[in-house]
Amino acid sequence: MKKLITLAILLITLTITGCTQTKEFKIEYNSLSKEQEEIINLTGNRIFRYNLENLPNDKNYQLNLVYEVYKDGKKVKEEQILSSWYEPTKEKLEDTTVAINMQDNKIRCQEGGAAASLNIKEDISQLSYHYYNGGKKINFGDDIYLFHGVKGDKGILYSDLGLLSDKDLNENIKENELNVFVKLQCKEVSDK
């Protein structure tokens, strides 16, 4: 009987331990080939792809793609483009890809099997821009800036996009006439 109880405890422990993902959440930039980049640029498109790896499977959370606009130092727009909800599961979550396309005053995006688009007034083609190309440690719960476009005399005033400090964010907003951001929010939500 003791052997049976010990075996049951061991199986339960292995099941629980095996179903919890312990690797760190990562966002990796998925680059296009040189030829694809050339075609994309010549057609007026901007396309960015990111692999989201090691999504947690032990909490309730949502992934949001958000569009933000600042004019003359003030936030004038914040719109959600796409939102995906995740619940705890015993299964390992598959890595997913987030793809963003900007063209003709429209942002189109895809995350896993979900797709959405947002019509915008800002002419993205007239902006200098910078996009997140990976390399920084990302913690689950961070706001990750994937795209930053600017119009102004100062331009982009930092070297790396992704996690922006309040100082970098505020300095860019203050020093440029127009700032456009697309960011990925990873928000834990409470049970309802």
Short mmCIF file of N, CA and C in Angstrom, two decimals:
data_model
loop_
_atom_site.label_atom_id
_atom_site.label_comp_id
_atom_site.label_asym_id
_atom_site.label_seq_id
_atom_site.Cartn_x
_atom_site.Cartn_y
_atom_site.Cartn_z
N MET A 1 0.82 -1.20 0.00
CA MET A 1 0.00 0.00 0.00
C MET A 1 0.86 1.26 0.00
N LYS A 2 1.99 1.23 0.79
CA LYS A 2 2.89 2.38 0.83
C LYS A 2 3.49 2.64 -0.55
N LYS A 3 3.82 1.55 -1.26
CA LYS A 3 4.40 1.70 -2.59
C LYS A 3 3.39 2.35 -3.54
N LEU A 4 2.15 1.98 -3.44
CA LEU A 4 1.11 2.54 -4.29
C LEU A 4 0.92 4.03 -4.01
N ILE A 5 0.90 4.42 -2.74
CA ILE A 5 0.76 5.83 -2.37
C ILE A 5 1.97 6.62 -2.84
N THR A 6 3.17 6.07 -2.65
CA THR A 6 4.40 6.74 -3.09
C THR A 6 4.39 6.91 -4.60
N LEU A 7 3.98 5.90 -5.32
CA LEU A 7 3.91 5.97 -6.77
C LEU A 7 2.90 7.02 -7.22
N ALA A 8 1.75 7.08 -6.57
CA ALA A 8 0.73 8.07 -6.91
C ALA A 8 1.25 9.48 -6.67
N ILE A 9 1.93 9.71 -5.56
CA ILE A 9 2.49 11.03 -5.25
C ILE A 9 3.55 11.40 -6.28
N LEU A 10 4.38 10.45 -6.64
CA LEU A 10 5.42 10.69 -7.63
C LEU A 10 4.82 11.05 -8.99
N LEU A 11 3.78 10.34 -9.41
CA LEU A 11 3.13 10.64 -10.69
C LEU A 11 2.46 12.01 -10.68
N ILE A 12 1.81 12.35 -9.58
CA ILE A 12 1.18 13.67 -9.47
C ILE A 12 2.24 14.77 -9.54
N THR A 13 3.33 14.60 -8.82
CA THR A 13 4.42 15.58 -8.81
C THR A 13 5.01 15.75 -10.21
N LEU A 14 5.25 14.65 -10.90
CA LEU A 14 5.81 14.73 -12.25
C LEU A 14 4.84 15.40 -13.21
N THR A 15 3.56 15.12 -13.06
CA THR A 15 2.55 15.73 -13.92
C THR A 15 2.50 17.23 -13.71
N ILE A 16 2.45 17.66 -12.47
CA ILE A 16 2.39 19.09 -12.17
C ILE A 16 3.67 19.78 -12.62
N THR A 17 4.82 19.22 -12.31
CA THR A 17 6.10 19.82 -12.69
C THR A 17 6.26 19.84 -14.19
N GLY A 18 5.86 18.81 -14.86
CA GLY A 18 6.02 18.72 -16.31
C GLY A 18 5.11 19.66 -17.07
N CYS A 19 4.01 20.09 -16.48
CA CYS A 19 3.06 20.95 -17.18
C CYS A 19 3.34 22.43 -16.96
N THR A 20 4.22 22.77 -16.09
CA THR A 20 4.52 24.18 -15.84
C THR A 20 5.72 24.58 -16.67
N GLN A 21 5.54 25.63 -17.47
CA GLN A 21 6.64 26.10 -18.29
C GLN A 21 7.56 26.94 -17.42
N THR A 22 8.83 26.66 -17.43
CA THR A 22 9.77 27.40 -16.60
C THR A 22 10.70 28.28 -17.41
N LYS A 23 10.69 28.18 -18.72
CA LYS A 23 11.55 29.02 -19.54
C LYS A 23 11.01 30.45 -19.53
N GLU A 24 11.91 31.40 -19.78
CA GLU A 24 11.53 32.81 -19.77
C GLU A 24 10.79 33.18 -21.04
N PHE A 25 9.82 34.07 -20.89
CA PHE A 25 9.09 34.64 -22.00
C PHE A 25 10.06 35.44 -22.88
N LYS A 26 9.98 35.25 -24.20
CA LYS A 26 10.89 35.94 -25.11
C LYS A 26 10.14 36.47 -26.32
N ILE A 27 10.64 37.58 -26.84
CA ILE A 27 10.16 38.11 -28.11
C ILE A 27 11.38 38.20 -29.02
N GLU A 28 11.31 37.48 -30.13
CA GLU A 28 12.40 37.46 -31.09
C GLU A 28 11.93 38.08 -32.40
N TYR A 29 12.72 39.01 -32.93
CA TYR A 29 12.42 39.60 -34.23
C TYR A 29 12.62 38.54 -35.30
N ASN A 30 11.68 38.40 -36.19
CA ASN A 30 11.73 37.42 -37.27
C ASN A 30 12.03 38.18 -38.56
N SER A 31 13.29 38.24 -38.94
CA SER A 31 13.69 39.07 -40.07
C SER A 31 13.29 38.46 -41.41
N LEU A 32 13.11 39.34 -42.38
CA LEU A 32 12.81 38.94 -43.74
C LEU A 32 14.12 38.82 -44.51
N SER A 33 14.08 38.14 -45.63
CA SER A 33 15.29 38.06 -46.47
C SER A 33 15.55 39.43 -47.09
N LYS A 34 16.76 39.62 -47.60
CA LYS A 34 17.13 40.88 -48.23
C LYS A 34 16.19 41.20 -49.41
N GLU A 35 15.88 40.20 -50.21
CA GLU A 35 14.99 40.39 -51.36
C GLU A 35 13.58 40.77 -50.91
N GLN A 36 13.08 40.10 -49.87
CA GLN A 36 11.76 40.44 -49.35
C GLN A 36 11.74 41.87 -48.84
N GLU A 37 12.78 42.28 -48.13
CA GLU A 37 12.89 43.66 -47.62
C GLU A 37 12.84 44.66 -48.76
N GLU A 38 13.57 44.39 -49.84
CA GLU A 38 13.58 45.30 -50.99
C GLU A 38 12.19 45.44 -51.60
N ILE A 39 11.51 44.31 -51.81
CA ILE A 39 10.17 44.35 -52.39
C ILE A 39 9.21 45.10 -51.48
N ILE A 40 9.28 44.81 -50.20
CA ILE A 40 8.41 45.47 -49.22
C ILE A 40 8.62 46.97 -49.25
N ASN A 41 9.87 47.41 -49.21
CA ASN A 41 10.18 48.85 -49.21
C ASN A 41 9.74 49.52 -50.50
N LEU A 42 9.92 48.86 -51.63
CA LEU A 42 9.54 49.45 -52.91
C LEU A 42 8.02 49.58 -53.07
N THR A 43 7.26 48.74 -52.41
CA THR A 43 5.80 48.82 -52.52
C THR A 43 5.18 49.72 -51.46
N GLY A 44 6.00 50.32 -50.61
CA GLY A 44 5.47 51.23 -49.60
C GLY A 44 4.95 50.54 -48.36
N ASN A 45 5.26 49.28 -48.21
CA ASN A 45 4.83 48.52 -47.03
C ASN A 45 5.87 48.62 -45.93
N ARG A 46 5.41 48.44 -44.74
CA ARG A 46 6.30 48.20 -43.60
C ARG A 46 5.76 46.95 -42.93
N ILE A 47 6.60 45.92 -42.85
CA ILE A 47 6.17 44.66 -42.25
C ILE A 47 7.17 44.25 -41.18
N PHE A 48 6.64 43.88 -40.02
CA PHE A 48 7.47 43.45 -38.91
C PHE A 48 6.88 42.16 -38.37
N ARG A 49 7.73 41.17 -38.09
CA ARG A 49 7.27 39.89 -37.56
C ARG A 49 8.06 39.56 -36.31
N TYR A 50 7.33 39.05 -35.31
CA TYR A 50 7.96 38.70 -34.04
C TYR A 50 7.47 37.34 -33.58
N ASN A 51 8.38 36.52 -33.09
CA ASN A 51 8.02 35.25 -32.48
C ASN A 51 7.90 35.46 -30.98
N LEU A 52 6.76 35.07 -30.42
CA LEU A 52 6.56 35.12 -28.97
C LEU A 52 6.80 33.70 -28.48
N GLU A 53 7.83 33.55 -27.66
CA GLU A 53 8.24 32.23 -27.22
C GLU A 53 8.06 32.07 -25.72
N ASN A 54 7.73 30.86 -25.32
CA ASN A 54 7.57 30.49 -23.91
C ASN A 54 6.46 31.29 -23.22
N LEU A 55 5.31 31.36 -23.87
CA LEU A 55 4.16 32.01 -23.26
C LEU A 55 3.78 31.25 -21.99
N PRO A 56 3.49 31.96 -20.90
CA PRO A 56 3.15 31.26 -19.66
C PRO A 56 1.82 30.51 -19.79
N ASN A 57 1.74 29.35 -19.17
CA ASN A 57 0.51 28.57 -19.22
C ASN A 57 -0.13 28.45 -17.84
N ASP A 58 0.36 29.24 -16.88
CA ASP A 58 -0.13 29.10 -15.51
C ASP A 58 -0.84 30.34 -14.98
N LYS A 59 -1.28 31.24 -15.88
CA LYS A 59 -1.96 32.45 -15.42
C LYS A 59 -2.94 32.95 -16.47
N ASN A 60 -3.87 33.81 -16.03
CA ASN A 60 -4.78 34.50 -16.93
C ASN A 60 -4.09 35.77 -17.41
N TYR A 61 -4.04 35.97 -18.72
CA TYR A 61 -3.43 37.19 -19.22
C TYR A 61 -3.95 37.49 -20.62
N GLN A 62 -3.65 38.69 -21.06
CA GLN A 62 -3.99 39.06 -22.41
C GLN A 62 -2.79 39.73 -23.07
N LEU A 63 -2.69 39.51 -24.37
CA LEU A 63 -1.70 40.19 -25.20
C LEU A 63 -2.45 41.20 -26.05
N ASN A 64 -2.07 42.46 -25.95
CA ASN A 64 -2.72 43.52 -26.70
C ASN A 64 -1.73 44.21 -27.61
N LEU A 65 -2.13 44.47 -28.84
CA LEU A 65 -1.38 45.36 -29.72
C LEU A 65 -2.09 46.70 -29.67
N VAL A 66 -1.34 47.75 -29.33
CA VAL A 66 -1.93 49.07 -29.09
C VAL A 66 -1.25 50.10 -29.99
N TYR A 67 -2.04 51.02 -30.53
CA TYR A 67 -1.56 52.12 -31.36
C TYR A 67 -1.69 53.40 -30.56
N GLU A 68 -0.59 54.14 -30.41
CA GLU A 68 -0.59 55.40 -29.65
C GLU A 68 -0.06 56.53 -30.51
N VAL A 69 -0.66 57.71 -30.35
CA VAL A 69 -0.22 58.90 -31.08
C VAL A 69 -0.08 60.06 -30.10
N TYR A 70 1.05 60.75 -30.21
CA TYR A 70 1.31 61.96 -29.43
C TYR A 70 1.56 63.10 -30.41
N LYS A 71 0.83 64.22 -30.23
CA LYS A 71 1.05 65.41 -31.05
C LYS A 71 1.39 66.56 -30.12
N ASP A 72 2.45 67.26 -30.48
CA ASP A 72 2.90 68.42 -29.71
C ASP A 72 2.98 68.11 -28.21
N GLY A 73 3.51 66.96 -27.89
CA GLY A 73 3.76 66.59 -26.50
C GLY A 73 2.58 66.00 -25.74
N LYS A 74 1.43 65.85 -26.38
CA LYS A 74 0.24 65.34 -25.68
C LYS A 74 -0.29 64.09 -26.38
N LYS A 75 -0.74 63.13 -25.55
CA LYS A 75 -1.34 61.92 -26.12
C LYS A 75 -2.71 62.27 -26.68
N VAL A 76 -2.90 61.97 -27.98
CA VAL A 76 -4.18 62.27 -28.62
C VAL A 76 -4.93 61.02 -29.03
N LYS A 77 -4.25 59.87 -28.98
CA LYS A 77 -4.93 58.64 -29.39
C LYS A 77 -4.26 57.44 -28.74
N GLU A 78 -5.09 56.51 -28.28
CA GLU A 78 -4.63 55.20 -27.85
C GLU A 78 -5.74 54.22 -28.20
N GLU A 79 -5.46 53.37 -29.19
CA GLU A 79 -6.46 52.43 -29.67
C GLU A 79 -5.90 51.02 -29.67
N GLN A 80 -6.71 50.10 -29.24
CA GLN A 80 -6.32 48.69 -29.26
C GLN A 80 -6.57 48.16 -30.67
N ILE A 81 -5.55 47.52 -31.23
CA ILE A 81 -5.67 46.95 -32.57
C ILE A 81 -6.15 45.50 -32.47
N LEU A 82 -5.55 44.74 -31.55
CA LEU A 82 -5.84 43.32 -31.43
C LEU A 82 -5.62 42.90 -29.98
N SER A 83 -6.45 41.98 -29.51
CA SER A 83 -6.29 41.46 -28.15
C SER A 83 -6.53 39.95 -28.16
N SER A 84 -5.63 39.23 -27.49
CA SER A 84 -5.77 37.78 -27.34
C SER A 84 -5.74 37.44 -25.86
N TRP A 85 -6.67 36.58 -25.43
CA TRP A 85 -6.77 36.19 -24.03
C TRP A 85 -6.26 34.77 -23.85
N TYR A 86 -5.57 34.54 -22.75
CA TYR A 86 -5.05 33.22 -22.43
C TYR A 86 -5.46 32.86 -21.01
N GLU A 87 -5.80 31.59 -20.81
CA GLU A 87 -6.17 31.07 -19.49
C GLU A 87 -5.19 29.97 -19.11
N PRO A 88 -5.09 29.68 -17.82
CA PRO A 88 -4.20 28.59 -17.40
C PRO A 88 -4.60 27.27 -18.06
N THR A 89 -3.59 26.50 -18.39
CA THR A 89 -3.82 25.20 -19.01
C THR A 89 -2.70 24.26 -18.57
N LYS A 90 -3.00 22.99 -18.61
CA LYS A 90 -1.97 22.00 -18.27
C LYS A 90 -1.08 21.70 -19.47
N GLU A 91 -1.50 22.15 -20.64
CA GLU A 91 -0.77 21.89 -21.86
C GLU A 91 0.27 22.98 -22.10
N LYS A 92 1.34 22.61 -22.78
CA LYS A 92 2.35 23.59 -23.16
C LYS A 92 1.77 24.45 -24.28
N LEU A 93 1.88 25.77 -24.14
CA LEU A 93 1.40 26.67 -25.18
C LEU A 93 2.41 26.73 -26.32
N GLU A 94 1.90 26.68 -27.52
CA GLU A 94 2.76 26.79 -28.69
C GLU A 94 3.26 28.22 -28.82
N ASP A 95 4.47 28.38 -29.31
CA ASP A 95 4.97 29.71 -29.62
C ASP A 95 4.08 30.29 -30.71
N THR A 96 3.96 31.61 -30.74
CA THR A 96 3.09 32.25 -31.72
C THR A 96 3.85 33.37 -32.41
N THR A 97 3.35 33.80 -33.55
CA THR A 97 3.96 34.88 -34.31
C THR A 97 3.01 36.06 -34.35
N VAL A 98 3.57 37.26 -34.15
CA VAL A 98 2.84 38.51 -34.32
C VAL A 98 3.40 39.17 -35.57
N ALA A 99 2.53 39.48 -36.53
CA ALA A 99 2.95 40.14 -37.76
C ALA A 99 2.18 41.45 -37.89
N ILE A 100 2.90 42.50 -38.27
CA ILE A 100 2.30 43.83 -38.40
C ILE A 100 2.65 44.38 -39.77
N ASN A 101 1.64 44.91 -40.47
CA ASN A 101 1.82 45.56 -41.76
C ASN A 101 1.25 46.97 -41.68
N MET A 102 2.01 47.94 -42.15
CA MET A 102 1.53 49.33 -42.18
C MET A 102 1.62 49.82 -43.62
N GLN A 103 0.49 50.27 -44.16
CA GLN A 103 0.45 50.78 -45.52
C GLN A 103 -0.86 51.53 -45.72
N ASP A 104 -0.77 52.61 -46.49
CA ASP A 104 -1.97 53.36 -46.89
C ASP A 104 -2.87 53.70 -45.71
N ASN A 105 -2.32 54.27 -44.68
CA ASN A 105 -3.08 54.71 -43.51
C ASN A 105 -3.90 53.57 -42.89
N LYS A 106 -3.32 52.39 -42.89
CA LYS A 106 -3.97 51.25 -42.27
C LYS A 106 -2.90 50.38 -41.63
N ILE A 107 -3.21 49.88 -40.44
CA ILE A 107 -2.35 48.91 -39.77
C ILE A 107 -3.11 47.59 -39.77
N ARG A 108 -2.46 46.57 -40.28
CA ARG A 108 -3.03 45.22 -40.27
C ARG A 108 -2.13 44.37 -39.39
N CYS A 109 -2.72 43.48 -38.63
CA CYS A 109 -1.89 42.62 -37.79
C CYS A 109 -2.52 41.24 -37.65
N GLN A 110 -1.66 40.32 -37.28
CA GLN A 110 -2.06 38.94 -37.09
C GLN A 110 -1.30 38.40 -35.90
N GLU A 111 -1.99 37.63 -35.07
CA GLU A 111 -1.35 36.95 -33.94
C GLU A 111 -1.96 35.57 -33.87
N GLY A 112 -1.13 34.57 -34.13
CA GLY A 112 -1.67 33.21 -34.20
C GLY A 112 -2.72 33.15 -35.28
N GLY A 113 -3.93 32.73 -34.93
CA GLY A 113 -5.02 32.65 -35.89
C GLY A 113 -5.91 33.87 -35.92
N ALA A 114 -5.63 34.89 -35.11
CA ALA A 114 -6.45 36.10 -35.06
C ALA A 114 -5.87 37.18 -35.95
N ALA A 115 -6.75 37.97 -36.56
CA ALA A 115 -6.32 39.08 -37.41
C ALA A 115 -7.19 40.28 -37.15
N ALA A 116 -6.63 41.47 -37.36
CA ALA A 116 -7.38 42.72 -37.17
C ALA A 116 -6.72 43.81 -37.99
N SER A 117 -7.46 44.90 -38.18
CA SER A 117 -6.90 46.06 -38.86
C SER A 117 -7.44 47.32 -38.21
N LEU A 118 -6.71 48.40 -38.41
CA LEU A 118 -7.09 49.69 -37.84
C LEU A 118 -6.80 50.77 -38.86
N ASN A 119 -7.83 51.55 -39.23
CA ASN A 119 -7.62 52.70 -40.09
C ASN A 119 -7.08 53.84 -39.24
N ILE A 120 -6.07 54.53 -39.76
CA ILE A 120 -5.45 55.62 -39.01
C ILE A 120 -5.41 56.88 -39.87
N LYS A 121 -5.34 58.04 -39.23
CA LYS A 121 -5.28 59.31 -39.94
C LYS A 121 -3.84 59.71 -40.26
N GLU A 122 -2.91 59.23 -39.45
CA GLU A 122 -1.52 59.61 -39.61
C GLU A 122 -0.91 58.94 -40.84
N ASP A 123 -0.15 59.71 -41.61
CA ASP A 123 0.51 59.17 -42.80
C ASP A 123 1.86 58.62 -42.39
N ILE A 124 1.91 57.32 -42.13
CA ILE A 124 3.11 56.64 -41.65
C ILE A 124 4.25 56.78 -42.66
N SER A 125 3.93 56.87 -43.96
CA SER A 125 4.97 56.93 -44.98
C SER A 125 5.79 58.21 -44.89
N GLN A 126 5.29 59.22 -44.20
CA GLN A 126 5.99 60.50 -44.07
C GLN A 126 6.85 60.59 -42.80
N LEU A 127 6.93 59.50 -42.05
CA LEU A 127 7.64 59.52 -40.78
C LEU A 127 8.97 58.80 -40.86
N SER A 128 9.95 59.30 -40.10
CA SER A 128 11.15 58.52 -39.83
C SER A 128 10.73 57.46 -38.83
N TYR A 129 11.32 56.28 -38.90
CA TYR A 129 10.84 55.25 -37.99
C TYR A 129 11.96 54.33 -37.54
N HIS A 130 11.64 53.62 -36.49
CA HIS A 130 12.54 52.65 -35.86
C HIS A 130 11.66 51.50 -35.40
N TYR A 131 12.14 50.26 -35.49
CA TYR A 131 11.36 49.13 -35.02
C TYR A 131 12.22 48.26 -34.12
N TYR A 132 11.56 47.51 -33.28
CA TYR A 132 12.24 46.63 -32.34
C TYR A 132 12.81 45.45 -33.10
N ASN A 133 14.11 45.21 -32.95
CA ASN A 133 14.71 44.07 -33.64
C ASN A 133 15.33 43.08 -32.68
N GLY A 134 14.82 43.03 -31.45
CA GLY A 134 15.22 42.01 -30.49
C GLY A 134 16.48 42.36 -29.73
N GLY A 135 16.95 41.39 -28.98
CA GLY A 135 18.20 41.54 -28.27
C GLY A 135 18.09 41.97 -26.82
N LYS A 136 16.95 42.45 -26.39
CA LYS A 136 16.79 42.87 -24.99
C LYS A 136 16.04 41.82 -24.20
N LYS A 137 16.35 41.74 -22.92
CA LYS A 137 15.62 40.83 -22.03
C LYS A 137 14.24 41.44 -21.77
N ILE A 138 13.23 40.67 -22.01
CA ILE A 138 11.84 41.11 -21.82
C ILE A 138 11.25 40.31 -20.68
N ASN A 139 10.59 41.00 -19.78
CA ASN A 139 9.87 40.32 -18.70
C ASN A 139 8.39 40.31 -19.02
N PHE A 140 7.74 39.22 -18.65
CA PHE A 140 6.30 39.17 -18.85
C PHE A 140 5.67 40.30 -18.04
N GLY A 141 4.78 41.07 -18.64
CA GLY A 141 4.17 42.21 -17.98
C GLY A 141 4.70 43.54 -18.50
N ASP A 142 5.81 43.51 -19.25
CA ASP A 142 6.38 44.75 -19.81
C ASP A 142 5.57 45.21 -21.00
N ASP A 143 5.58 46.53 -21.24
CA ASP A 143 5.09 47.08 -22.50
C ASP A 143 6.28 47.11 -23.45
N ILE A 144 6.15 46.45 -24.59
CA ILE A 144 7.25 46.36 -25.54
C ILE A 144 6.89 47.20 -26.75
N TYR A 145 7.68 48.24 -26.98
CA TYR A 145 7.45 49.12 -28.12
C TYR A 145 8.04 48.46 -29.36
N LEU A 146 7.18 48.12 -30.31
CA LEU A 146 7.59 47.42 -31.52
C LEU A 146 7.89 48.38 -32.67
N PHE A 147 7.25 49.55 -32.67
CA PHE A 147 7.42 50.53 -33.74
C PHE A 147 7.33 51.93 -33.17
N HIS A 148 8.19 52.81 -33.67
CA HIS A 148 8.13 54.23 -33.30
C HIS A 148 8.42 55.04 -34.55
N GLY A 149 7.44 55.86 -34.95
CA GLY A 149 7.60 56.78 -36.06
C GLY A 149 7.55 58.20 -35.54
N VAL A 150 8.37 59.09 -36.14
CA VAL A 150 8.42 60.48 -35.66
C VAL A 150 8.41 61.46 -36.83
N LYS A 151 7.89 62.65 -36.53
CA LYS A 151 8.01 63.80 -37.42
C LYS A 151 8.45 64.94 -36.52
N GLY A 152 9.60 65.50 -36.82
CA GLY A 152 10.11 66.60 -36.01
C GLY A 152 11.58 66.83 -36.27
N ASP A 153 12.10 67.90 -35.71
CA ASP A 153 13.49 68.29 -35.93
C ASP A 153 14.48 67.38 -35.21
N LYS A 154 14.12 66.85 -34.08
CA LYS A 154 15.06 66.06 -33.27
C LYS A 154 15.17 64.62 -33.73
N GLY A 155 14.10 64.03 -34.25
CA GLY A 155 14.13 62.63 -34.66
C GLY A 155 14.09 61.69 -33.47
N ILE A 156 14.53 60.48 -33.66
CA ILE A 156 14.50 59.46 -32.61
C ILE A 156 15.72 59.64 -31.72
N LEU A 157 15.48 59.79 -30.42
CA LEU A 157 16.52 60.19 -29.47
C LEU A 157 17.00 59.07 -28.57
N TYR A 158 17.00 57.84 -29.02
CA TYR A 158 17.50 56.70 -28.25
C TYR A 158 18.05 55.70 -29.24
N SER A 159 18.78 54.72 -28.76
CA SER A 159 19.41 53.77 -29.69
C SER A 159 18.60 52.49 -29.88
N ASP A 160 17.94 52.00 -28.85
CA ASP A 160 17.23 50.72 -28.94
C ASP A 160 15.76 50.88 -28.57
N LEU A 161 14.92 50.30 -29.40
CA LEU A 161 13.49 50.26 -29.10
C LEU A 161 13.20 48.95 -28.38
N GLY A 162 12.06 48.84 -27.84
CA GLY A 162 11.67 47.65 -27.07
C GLY A 162 11.12 48.14 -25.75
N LEU A 163 11.95 48.07 -24.73
CA LEU A 163 11.59 48.63 -23.43
C LEU A 163 12.11 50.05 -23.39
N LEU A 164 11.23 51.02 -23.38
CA LEU A 164 11.66 52.42 -23.32
C LEU A 164 11.52 52.91 -21.89
N SER A 165 12.55 53.58 -21.42
CA SER A 165 12.46 54.20 -20.10
C SER A 165 11.51 55.38 -20.18
N ASP A 166 10.96 55.78 -19.05
CA ASP A 166 10.09 56.97 -19.02
C ASP A 166 10.83 58.18 -19.55
N LYS A 167 12.13 58.27 -19.24
CA LYS A 167 12.95 59.40 -19.69
C LYS A 167 13.02 59.43 -21.23
N ASP A 168 13.36 58.29 -21.85
CA ASP A 168 13.44 58.23 -23.32
C ASP A 168 12.10 58.52 -23.97
N LEU A 169 11.04 57.95 -23.42
CA LEU A 169 9.71 58.15 -23.97
C LEU A 169 9.31 59.62 -23.89
N ASN A 170 9.45 60.21 -22.71
CA ASN A 170 9.05 61.60 -22.51
C ASN A 170 9.89 62.57 -23.33
N GLU A 171 11.18 62.31 -23.45
CA GLU A 171 12.06 63.18 -24.23
C GLU A 171 11.65 63.17 -25.70
N ASN A 172 11.36 62.01 -26.26
CA ASN A 172 10.92 61.93 -27.65
C ASN A 172 9.58 62.61 -27.86
N ILE A 173 8.67 62.40 -26.95
CA ILE A 173 7.34 63.00 -27.06
C ILE A 173 7.45 64.52 -26.99
N LYS A 174 8.29 65.01 -26.11
CA LYS A 174 8.45 66.46 -25.91
C LYS A 174 9.17 67.12 -27.09
N GLU A 175 10.16 66.44 -27.66
CA GLU A 175 11.04 67.06 -28.65
C GLU A 175 10.56 66.94 -30.10
N ASN A 176 9.53 66.15 -30.38
CA ASN A 176 9.06 65.96 -31.75
C ASN A 176 7.60 66.37 -31.89
N GLU A 177 7.28 66.84 -33.06
CA GLU A 177 5.91 67.28 -33.35
C GLU A 177 4.91 66.13 -33.31
N LEU A 178 5.31 64.98 -33.84
CA LEU A 178 4.42 63.82 -33.90
C LEU A 178 5.20 62.56 -33.54
N ASN A 179 4.63 61.73 -32.68
CA ASN A 179 5.18 60.43 -32.31
C ASN A 179 4.09 59.39 -32.45
N VAL A 180 4.39 58.32 -33.16
CA VAL A 180 3.45 57.22 -33.37
C VAL A 180 4.11 55.95 -32.85
N PHE A 181 3.39 55.19 -32.03
CA PHE A 181 3.92 53.96 -31.46
C PHE A 181 2.96 52.80 -31.71
N VAL A 182 3.52 51.61 -31.92
CA VAL A 182 2.77 50.38 -31.82
C VAL A 182 3.48 49.58 -30.73
N LYS A 183 2.72 49.19 -29.72
CA LYS A 183 3.35 48.44 -28.63
C LYS A 183 2.56 47.18 -28.32
N LEU A 184 3.27 46.23 -27.76
CA LEU A 184 2.68 44.97 -27.32
C LEU A 184 2.61 45.01 -25.80
N GLN A 185 1.41 44.86 -25.27
CA GLN A 185 1.22 44.80 -23.82
C GLN A 185 0.97 43.36 -23.43
N CYS A 186 1.65 42.92 -22.39
CA CYS A 186 1.46 41.58 -21.83
C CYS A 186 0.91 41.80 -20.43
N LYS A 187 -0.40 41.69 -20.27
CA LYS A 187 -1.05 42.03 -19.01
C LYS A 187 -1.66 40.82 -18.35
N GLU A 188 -1.28 40.62 -17.10
CA GLU A 188 -1.94 39.57 -16.31
C GLU A 188 -3.28 40.11 -15.85
N VAL A 189 -4.32 39.28 -15.94
CA VAL A 189 -5.65 39.70 -15.51
C VAL A 189 -6.13 38.77 -14.42
N SER A 190 -6.92 39.31 -13.52
CA SER A 190 -7.41 38.51 -12.40
C SER A 190 -8.59 37.66 -12.82
N ASP A 191 -8.81 36.59 -12.08
CA ASP A 191 -9.98 35.72 -12.32
C ASP A 191 -11.24 36.52 -12.04
N LYS A 192 -12.26 36.25 -12.81
CA LYS A 192 -13.53 36.96 -12.59
C LYS A 192 -14.54 36.05 -11.98
#
